[in-house]
Amino acid sequence: MYAACREGDSGQAVEAWQRVMQRITGFAPPAWGQFGPETTAELQSLTGPGDNIGPLEGAQLLDLLGVEGVSEAKVKAIVNASRVVASQ
C-alpha cells in the first residue's frame, strides 16, 4: 500500500509520488511536496480524470513505470526511502 494524496496535500508522500511521475514524464512541479494544480494536471494526463493518487492511480503509475523499464521493486524502494508506505 502507498499513501494516498490529493490536491491541497503537502509533505513527503506528495513529493514521493511527484518523483514517480517525474521518472515517467520528466514532470517538475513548481513546488516539490505541494500537490497543486500542476500536479493534478500531470496526474490526469497519466491516469485520466481525478485529483488524487489512490490505489487505482498508484497501480496505473506502477504499470507505466514498468513500460519504461523500471521494476515495481524499484518504485517500492523509492517510496520506502521516502517513508511513504501506508500503515493500513
mmCIF file of N, CA and C in Angstrom:
data_model
loop_
_atom_site.group_PDB
_atom_site.id
_atom_site.type_symbol
_atom_site.label_atom_id
_atom_site.label_comp_id
_atom_site.label_asym_id
_atom_site.label_seq_id
_atom_site.Cartn_x
_atom_site.Cartn_y
_atom_site.Cartn_z
ATOM 1 N N MET A 1 0.834 -1.184 0.000
ATOM 2 C CA MET A 1 0.000 0.000 0.000
ATOM 3 C C MET A 1 0.880 1.250 0.000
ATOM 4 N N TYR A 2 0.433 2.258 -0.681
ATOM 5 C CA TYR A 2 1.130 3.535 -0.701
ATOM 6 C C TYR A 2 0.204 4.616 -0.165
ATOM 7 N N ALA A 3 0.787 5.627 0.423
ATOM 8 C CA ALA A 3 -0.014 6.708 0.986
ATOM 9 C C ALA A 3 -0.810 7.409 -0.104
ATOM 10 N N ALA A 4 -2.075 7.646 0.150
ATOM 11 C CA ALA A 4 -2.919 8.371 -0.801
ATOM 12 C C ALA A 4 -2.674 9.872 -0.660
ATOM 13 N N CYS A 5 -2.771 10.584 -1.767
ATOM 14 C CA CYS A 5 -2.577 12.037 -1.774
ATOM 15 C C CYS A 5 -3.641 12.670 -2.660
ATOM 16 N N ARG A 6 -3.932 13.954 -2.378
ATOM 17 C CA ARG A 6 -4.862 14.697 -3.225
ATOM 18 C C ARG A 6 -4.456 16.168 -3.250
ATOM 19 N N GLU A 7 -5.057 16.897 -4.185
ATOM 20 C CA GLU A 7 -4.736 18.315 -4.314
ATOM 21 C C GLU A 7 -4.949 19.020 -2.984
ATOM 22 N N GLY A 8 -3.990 19.848 -2.604
ATOM 23 C CA GLY A 8 -4.022 20.553 -1.333
ATOM 24 C C GLY A 8 -3.139 19.912 -0.280
ATOM 25 N N ASP A 9 -2.768 18.628 -0.492
ATOM 26 C CA ASP A 9 -1.879 17.945 0.446
ATOM 27 C C ASP A 9 -0.447 18.420 0.248
ATOM 28 N N SER A 10 0.378 18.183 1.258
ATOM 29 C CA SER A 10 1.796 18.507 1.146
ATOM 30 C C SER A 10 2.597 17.518 1.977
ATOM 31 N N GLY A 11 3.890 17.478 1.722
ATOM 32 C CA GLY A 11 4.770 16.638 2.516
ATOM 33 C C GLY A 11 5.469 15.561 1.724
ATOM 34 N N GLN A 12 6.063 14.618 2.465
ATOM 35 C CA GLN A 12 6.872 13.572 1.854
ATOM 36 C C GLN A 12 6.084 12.657 0.932
ATOM 37 N N ALA A 13 4.841 12.346 1.310
ATOM 38 C CA ALA A 13 4.038 11.460 0.465
ATOM 39 C C ALA A 13 3.801 12.088 -0.900
ATOM 40 N N VAL A 14 3.498 13.376 -0.921
ATOM 41 C CA VAL A 14 3.272 14.074 -2.187
ATOM 42 C C VAL A 14 4.565 14.102 -3.002
ATOM 43 N N GLU A 15 5.666 14.443 -2.373
ATOM 44 C CA GLU A 15 6.929 14.515 -3.104
ATOM 45 C C GLU A 15 7.320 13.158 -3.680
ATOM 46 N N ALA A 16 7.089 12.088 -2.928
ATOM 47 C CA ALA A 16 7.421 10.759 -3.433
ATOM 48 C C ALA A 16 6.649 10.442 -4.705
ATOM 49 N N TRP A 17 5.331 10.746 -4.728
ATOM 50 C CA TRP A 17 4.544 10.489 -5.934
ATOM 51 C C TRP A 17 4.927 11.441 -7.050
ATOM 52 N N GLN A 18 5.283 12.679 -6.730
ATOM 53 C CA GLN A 18 5.751 13.599 -7.769
ATOM 54 C C GLN A 18 7.021 13.043 -8.420
ATOM 55 N N ARG A 19 7.885 12.447 -7.632
ATOM 56 C CA ARG A 19 9.114 11.881 -8.192
ATOM 57 C C ARG A 19 8.822 10.651 -9.050
ATOM 58 N N VAL A 20 7.797 9.871 -8.665
ATOM 59 C CA VAL A 20 7.382 8.754 -9.516
ATOM 60 C C VAL A 20 6.917 9.293 -10.867
ATOM 61 N N MET A 21 6.085 10.349 -10.840
ATOM 62 C CA MET A 21 5.618 10.943 -12.099
ATOM 63 C C MET A 21 6.784 11.537 -12.881
ATOM 64 N N GLN A 22 7.755 12.105 -12.187
ATOM 65 C CA GLN A 22 8.920 12.679 -12.864
ATOM 66 C C GLN A 22 9.677 11.602 -13.634
ATOM 67 N N ARG A 23 9.792 10.415 -13.052
ATOM 68 C CA ARG A 23 10.523 9.338 -13.732
ATOM 69 C C ARG A 23 9.815 8.908 -15.010
ATOM 70 N N ILE A 24 8.498 9.089 -15.056
ATOM 71 C CA ILE A 24 7.743 8.696 -16.242
ATOM 72 C C ILE A 24 7.812 9.778 -17.319
ATOM 73 N N THR A 25 7.616 11.041 -16.932
ATOM 74 C CA THR A 25 7.422 12.098 -17.937
ATOM 75 C C THR A 25 8.410 13.250 -17.859
ATOM 76 N N GLY A 26 9.237 13.296 -16.821
ATOM 77 C CA GLY A 26 10.109 14.444 -16.645
ATOM 78 C C GLY A 26 9.442 15.580 -15.891
ATOM 79 N N PHE A 27 8.249 15.327 -15.351
ATOM 80 C CA PHE A 27 7.475 16.326 -14.611
ATOM 81 C C PHE A 27 8.320 16.995 -13.534
ATOM 82 N N ALA A 28 8.251 18.323 -13.473
ATOM 83 C CA ALA A 28 8.943 19.081 -12.430
ATOM 84 C C ALA A 28 7.980 20.137 -11.893
ATOM 85 N N PRO A 29 7.319 19.850 -10.772
ATOM 86 C CA PRO A 29 6.360 20.807 -10.231
ATOM 87 C C PRO A 29 7.053 22.067 -9.734
ATOM 88 N N PRO A 30 6.328 23.183 -9.670
ATOM 89 C CA PRO A 30 6.932 24.415 -9.181
ATOM 90 C C PRO A 30 7.314 24.330 -7.708
ATOM 91 N N ALA A 31 6.626 23.487 -6.946
ATOM 92 C CA ALA A 31 6.943 23.330 -5.523
ATOM 93 C C ALA A 31 6.900 21.841 -5.174
ATOM 94 N N TRP A 32 8.072 21.255 -4.962
ATOM 95 C CA TRP A 32 8.114 19.843 -4.575
ATOM 96 C C TRP A 32 7.423 19.663 -3.236
ATOM 97 N N GLY A 33 6.625 18.610 -3.143
ATOM 98 C CA GLY A 33 5.930 18.302 -1.906
ATOM 99 C C GLY A 33 4.631 19.063 -1.734
ATOM 100 N N GLN A 34 4.239 19.864 -2.720
ATOM 101 C CA GLN A 34 2.972 20.591 -2.698
ATOM 102 C C GLN A 34 2.098 20.064 -3.840
ATOM 103 N N PHE A 35 0.955 19.481 -3.516
ATOM 104 C CA PHE A 35 0.065 18.910 -4.527
ATOM 105 C C PHE A 35 -0.865 20.017 -4.998
ATOM 106 N N GLY A 36 -0.410 20.757 -6.003
ATOM 107 C CA GLY A 36 -1.187 21.861 -6.549
ATOM 108 C C GLY A 36 -1.789 21.517 -7.892
ATOM 109 N N PRO A 37 -2.303 22.524 -8.607
ATOM 110 C CA PRO A 37 -2.961 22.280 -9.885
ATOM 111 C C PRO A 37 -2.049 21.658 -10.932
ATOM 112 N N GLU A 38 -0.757 21.963 -10.889
ATOM 113 C CA GLU A 38 0.173 21.381 -11.867
ATOM 114 C C GLU A 38 0.296 19.881 -11.657
ATOM 115 N N THR A 39 0.358 19.453 -10.392
ATOM 116 C CA THR A 39 0.434 18.020 -10.095
ATOM 117 C C THR A 39 -0.859 17.333 -10.513
ATOM 118 N N THR A 40 -1.999 17.975 -10.267
ATOM 119 C CA THR A 40 -3.278 17.410 -10.689
ATOM 120 C C THR A 40 -3.314 17.230 -12.201
ATOM 121 N N ALA A 41 -2.894 18.250 -12.940
ATOM 122 C CA ALA A 41 -2.908 18.171 -14.405
ATOM 123 C C ALA A 41 -1.998 17.056 -14.902
ATOM 124 N N GLU A 42 -0.816 16.928 -14.310
ATOM 125 C CA GLU A 42 0.119 15.878 -14.726
ATOM 126 C C GLU A 42 -0.446 14.506 -14.413
ATOM 127 N N LEU A 43 -1.027 14.357 -13.226
ATOM 128 C CA LEU A 43 -1.633 13.084 -12.850
ATOM 129 C C LEU A 43 -2.758 12.720 -13.808
ATOM 130 N N GLN A 44 -3.606 13.693 -14.146
ATOM 131 C CA GLN A 44 -4.713 13.421 -15.061
ATOM 132 C C GLN A 44 -4.220 13.044 -16.444
ATOM 133 N N SER A 45 -3.101 13.610 -16.874
ATOM 134 C CA SER A 45 -2.566 13.241 -18.192
ATOM 135 C C SER A 45 -2.097 11.797 -18.204
ATOM 136 N N LEU A 46 -1.733 11.270 -17.035
ATOM 137 C CA LEU A 46 -1.245 9.894 -16.948
ATOM 138 C C LEU A 46 -2.347 8.889 -16.663
ATOM 139 N N THR A 47 -3.336 9.280 -15.853
ATOM 140 C CA THR A 47 -4.291 8.295 -15.355
ATOM 141 C C THR A 47 -5.743 8.621 -15.642
ATOM 142 N N GLY A 48 -6.029 9.761 -16.243
ATOM 143 C CA GLY A 48 -7.407 10.130 -16.510
ATOM 144 C C GLY A 48 -7.966 11.027 -15.423
ATOM 145 N N PRO A 49 -9.287 11.282 -15.450
ATOM 146 C CA PRO A 49 -9.900 12.223 -14.525
ATOM 147 C C PRO A 49 -9.683 11.836 -13.064
ATOM 148 N N GLY A 50 -9.617 12.842 -12.221
ATOM 149 C CA GLY A 50 -9.417 12.649 -10.782
ATOM 150 C C GLY A 50 -8.347 13.601 -10.297
ATOM 151 N N ASP A 51 -8.381 13.903 -9.017
ATOM 152 C CA ASP A 51 -7.399 14.836 -8.480
ATOM 153 C C ASP A 51 -6.662 14.234 -7.293
ATOM 154 N N ASN A 52 -6.513 12.911 -7.304
ATOM 155 C CA ASN A 52 -5.816 12.285 -6.194
ATOM 156 C C ASN A 52 -5.021 11.082 -6.675
ATOM 157 N N ILE A 53 -4.147 10.612 -5.812
ATOM 158 C CA ILE A 53 -3.399 9.388 -6.061
ATOM 159 C C ILE A 53 -3.835 8.397 -4.998
ATOM 160 N N GLY A 54 -4.640 7.458 -5.395
ATOM 161 C CA GLY A 54 -5.087 6.389 -4.515
ATOM 162 C C GLY A 54 -4.615 5.057 -5.068
ATOM 163 N N PRO A 55 -5.206 3.945 -4.626
ATOM 164 C CA PRO A 55 -4.752 2.635 -5.095
ATOM 165 C C PRO A 55 -4.810 2.467 -6.611
ATOM 166 N N LEU A 56 -5.882 2.925 -7.258
ATOM 167 C CA LEU A 56 -6.018 2.765 -8.703
ATOM 168 C C LEU A 56 -4.976 3.596 -9.444
ATOM 169 N N GLU A 57 -4.862 4.863 -9.065
ATOM 170 C CA GLU A 57 -3.894 5.729 -9.735
ATOM 171 C C GLU A 57 -2.471 5.238 -9.481
ATOM 172 N N GLY A 58 -2.214 4.796 -8.252
ATOM 173 C CA GLY A 58 -0.881 4.271 -7.942
ATOM 174 C C GLY A 58 -0.551 3.054 -8.781
ATOM 175 N N ALA A 59 -1.534 2.151 -8.961
ATOM 176 C CA ALA A 59 -1.310 0.964 -9.789
ATOM 177 C C ALA A 59 -1.025 1.357 -11.231
ATOM 178 N N GLN A 60 -1.756 2.363 -11.728
ATOM 179 C CA GLN A 60 -1.531 2.807 -13.104
ATOM 180 C C GLN A 60 -0.139 3.402 -13.258
ATOM 181 N N LEU A 61 0.304 4.165 -12.262
ATOM 182 C CA LEU A 61 1.651 4.731 -12.347
ATOM 183 C C LEU A 61 2.699 3.626 -12.311
ATOM 184 N N LEU A 62 2.478 2.610 -11.476
ATOM 185 C CA LEU A 62 3.418 1.491 -11.435
ATOM 186 C C LEU A 62 3.457 0.781 -12.787
ATOM 187 N N ASP A 63 2.299 0.617 -13.404
ATOM 188 C CA ASP A 63 2.255 -0.010 -14.726
ATOM 189 C C ASP A 63 3.038 0.809 -15.738
ATOM 190 N N LEU A 64 2.868 2.125 -15.712
ATOM 191 C CA LEU A 64 3.594 2.984 -16.643
ATOM 192 C C LEU A 64 5.092 2.906 -16.402
ATOM 193 N N LEU A 65 5.493 2.843 -15.147
ATOM 194 C CA LEU A 65 6.911 2.718 -14.859
ATOM 195 C C LEU A 65 7.451 1.402 -15.397
ATOM 196 N N GLY A 66 6.622 0.342 -15.323
ATOM 197 C CA GLY A 66 7.052 -0.941 -15.865
ATOM 198 C C GLY A 66 7.332 -0.841 -17.354
ATOM 199 N N VAL A 67 6.506 -0.080 -18.074
ATOM 200 C CA VAL A 67 6.697 0.115 -19.506
ATOM 201 C C VAL A 67 8.023 0.821 -19.771
ATOM 202 N N GLU A 68 8.393 1.726 -18.858
ATOM 203 C CA GLU A 68 9.638 2.469 -19.011
ATOM 204 C C GLU A 68 10.851 1.653 -18.586
ATOM 205 N N GLY A 69 10.631 0.414 -18.122
ATOM 206 C CA GLY A 69 11.747 -0.441 -17.745
ATOM 207 C C GLY A 69 12.163 -0.326 -16.288
ATOM 208 N N VAL A 70 11.344 0.316 -15.461
ATOM 209 C CA VAL A 70 11.636 0.404 -14.039
ATOM 210 C C VAL A 70 10.747 -0.594 -13.320
ATOM 211 N N SER A 71 11.353 -1.472 -12.536
ATOM 212 C CA SER A 71 10.585 -2.525 -11.888
ATOM 213 C C SER A 71 9.750 -1.985 -10.730
ATOM 214 N N GLU A 72 8.718 -2.743 -10.373
ATOM 215 C CA GLU A 72 7.898 -2.371 -9.221
ATOM 216 C C GLU A 72 8.757 -2.339 -7.959
ATOM 217 N N ALA A 73 9.718 -3.245 -7.866
ATOM 218 C CA ALA A 73 10.604 -3.255 -6.694
ATOM 219 C C ALA A 73 11.363 -1.942 -6.573
ATOM 220 N N LYS A 74 11.784 -1.393 -7.706
ATOM 221 C CA LYS A 74 12.491 -0.117 -7.685
ATOM 222 C C LYS A 74 11.565 0.993 -7.216
ATOM 223 N N VAL A 75 10.320 0.988 -7.691
ATOM 224 C CA VAL A 75 9.359 2.004 -7.258
ATOM 225 C C VAL A 75 9.126 1.872 -5.757
ATOM 226 N N LYS A 76 8.963 0.647 -5.263
ATOM 227 C CA LYS A 76 8.762 0.453 -3.827
ATOM 228 C C LYS A 76 9.961 0.974 -3.047
ATOM 229 N N ALA A 77 11.156 0.757 -3.576
ATOM 230 C CA ALA A 77 12.357 1.256 -2.897
ATOM 231 C C ALA A 77 12.350 2.774 -2.836
ATOM 232 N N ILE A 78 11.941 3.415 -3.928
ATOM 233 C CA ILE A 78 11.861 4.876 -3.949
ATOM 234 C C ILE A 78 10.858 5.352 -2.905
ATOM 235 N N VAL A 79 9.689 4.722 -2.890
ATOM 236 C CA VAL A 79 8.641 5.131 -1.960
ATOM 237 C C VAL A 79 9.057 4.847 -0.526
ATOM 238 N N ASN A 80 9.607 3.658 -0.271
ATOM 239 C CA ASN A 80 10.025 3.308 1.081
ATOM 240 C C ASN A 80 11.131 4.238 1.576
ATOM 241 N N ALA A 81 12.030 4.631 0.695
ATOM 242 C CA ALA A 81 13.107 5.539 1.074
ATOM 243 C C ALA A 81 12.563 6.888 1.505
ATOM 244 N N SER A 82 11.377 7.233 0.995
ATOM 245 C CA SER A 82 10.745 8.494 1.364
ATOM 246 C C SER A 82 9.770 8.323 2.530
ATOM 247 N N ARG A 83 9.724 7.115 3.108
ATOM 248 C CA ARG A 83 8.836 6.814 4.232
ATOM 249 C C ARG A 83 7.365 7.101 3.881
ATOM 250 N N VAL A 84 6.940 6.585 2.731
ATOM 251 C CA VAL A 84 5.580 6.850 2.276
ATOM 252 C C VAL A 84 4.752 5.575 2.244
ATOM 253 N N VAL A 85 5.171 4.539 2.949
ATOM 254 C CA VAL A 85 4.392 3.304 2.974
ATOM 255 C C VAL A 85 3.211 3.509 3.912
ATOM 256 N N ALA A 86 2.016 3.216 3.413
ATOM 257 C CA ALA A 86 0.812 3.355 4.248
ATOM 258 C C ALA A 86 0.830 2.311 5.355
ATOM 259 N N SER A 87 0.261 2.621 6.469
ATOM 260 C CA SER A 87 0.269 1.701 7.605
ATOM 261 C C SER A 87 -1.081 1.037 7.792
ATOM 262 N N GLN A 88 -1.747 0.720 6.683
ATOM 263 C CA GLN A 88 -3.052 0.084 6.766
ATOM 264 C C GLN A 88 -2.901 -1.416 6.702
#
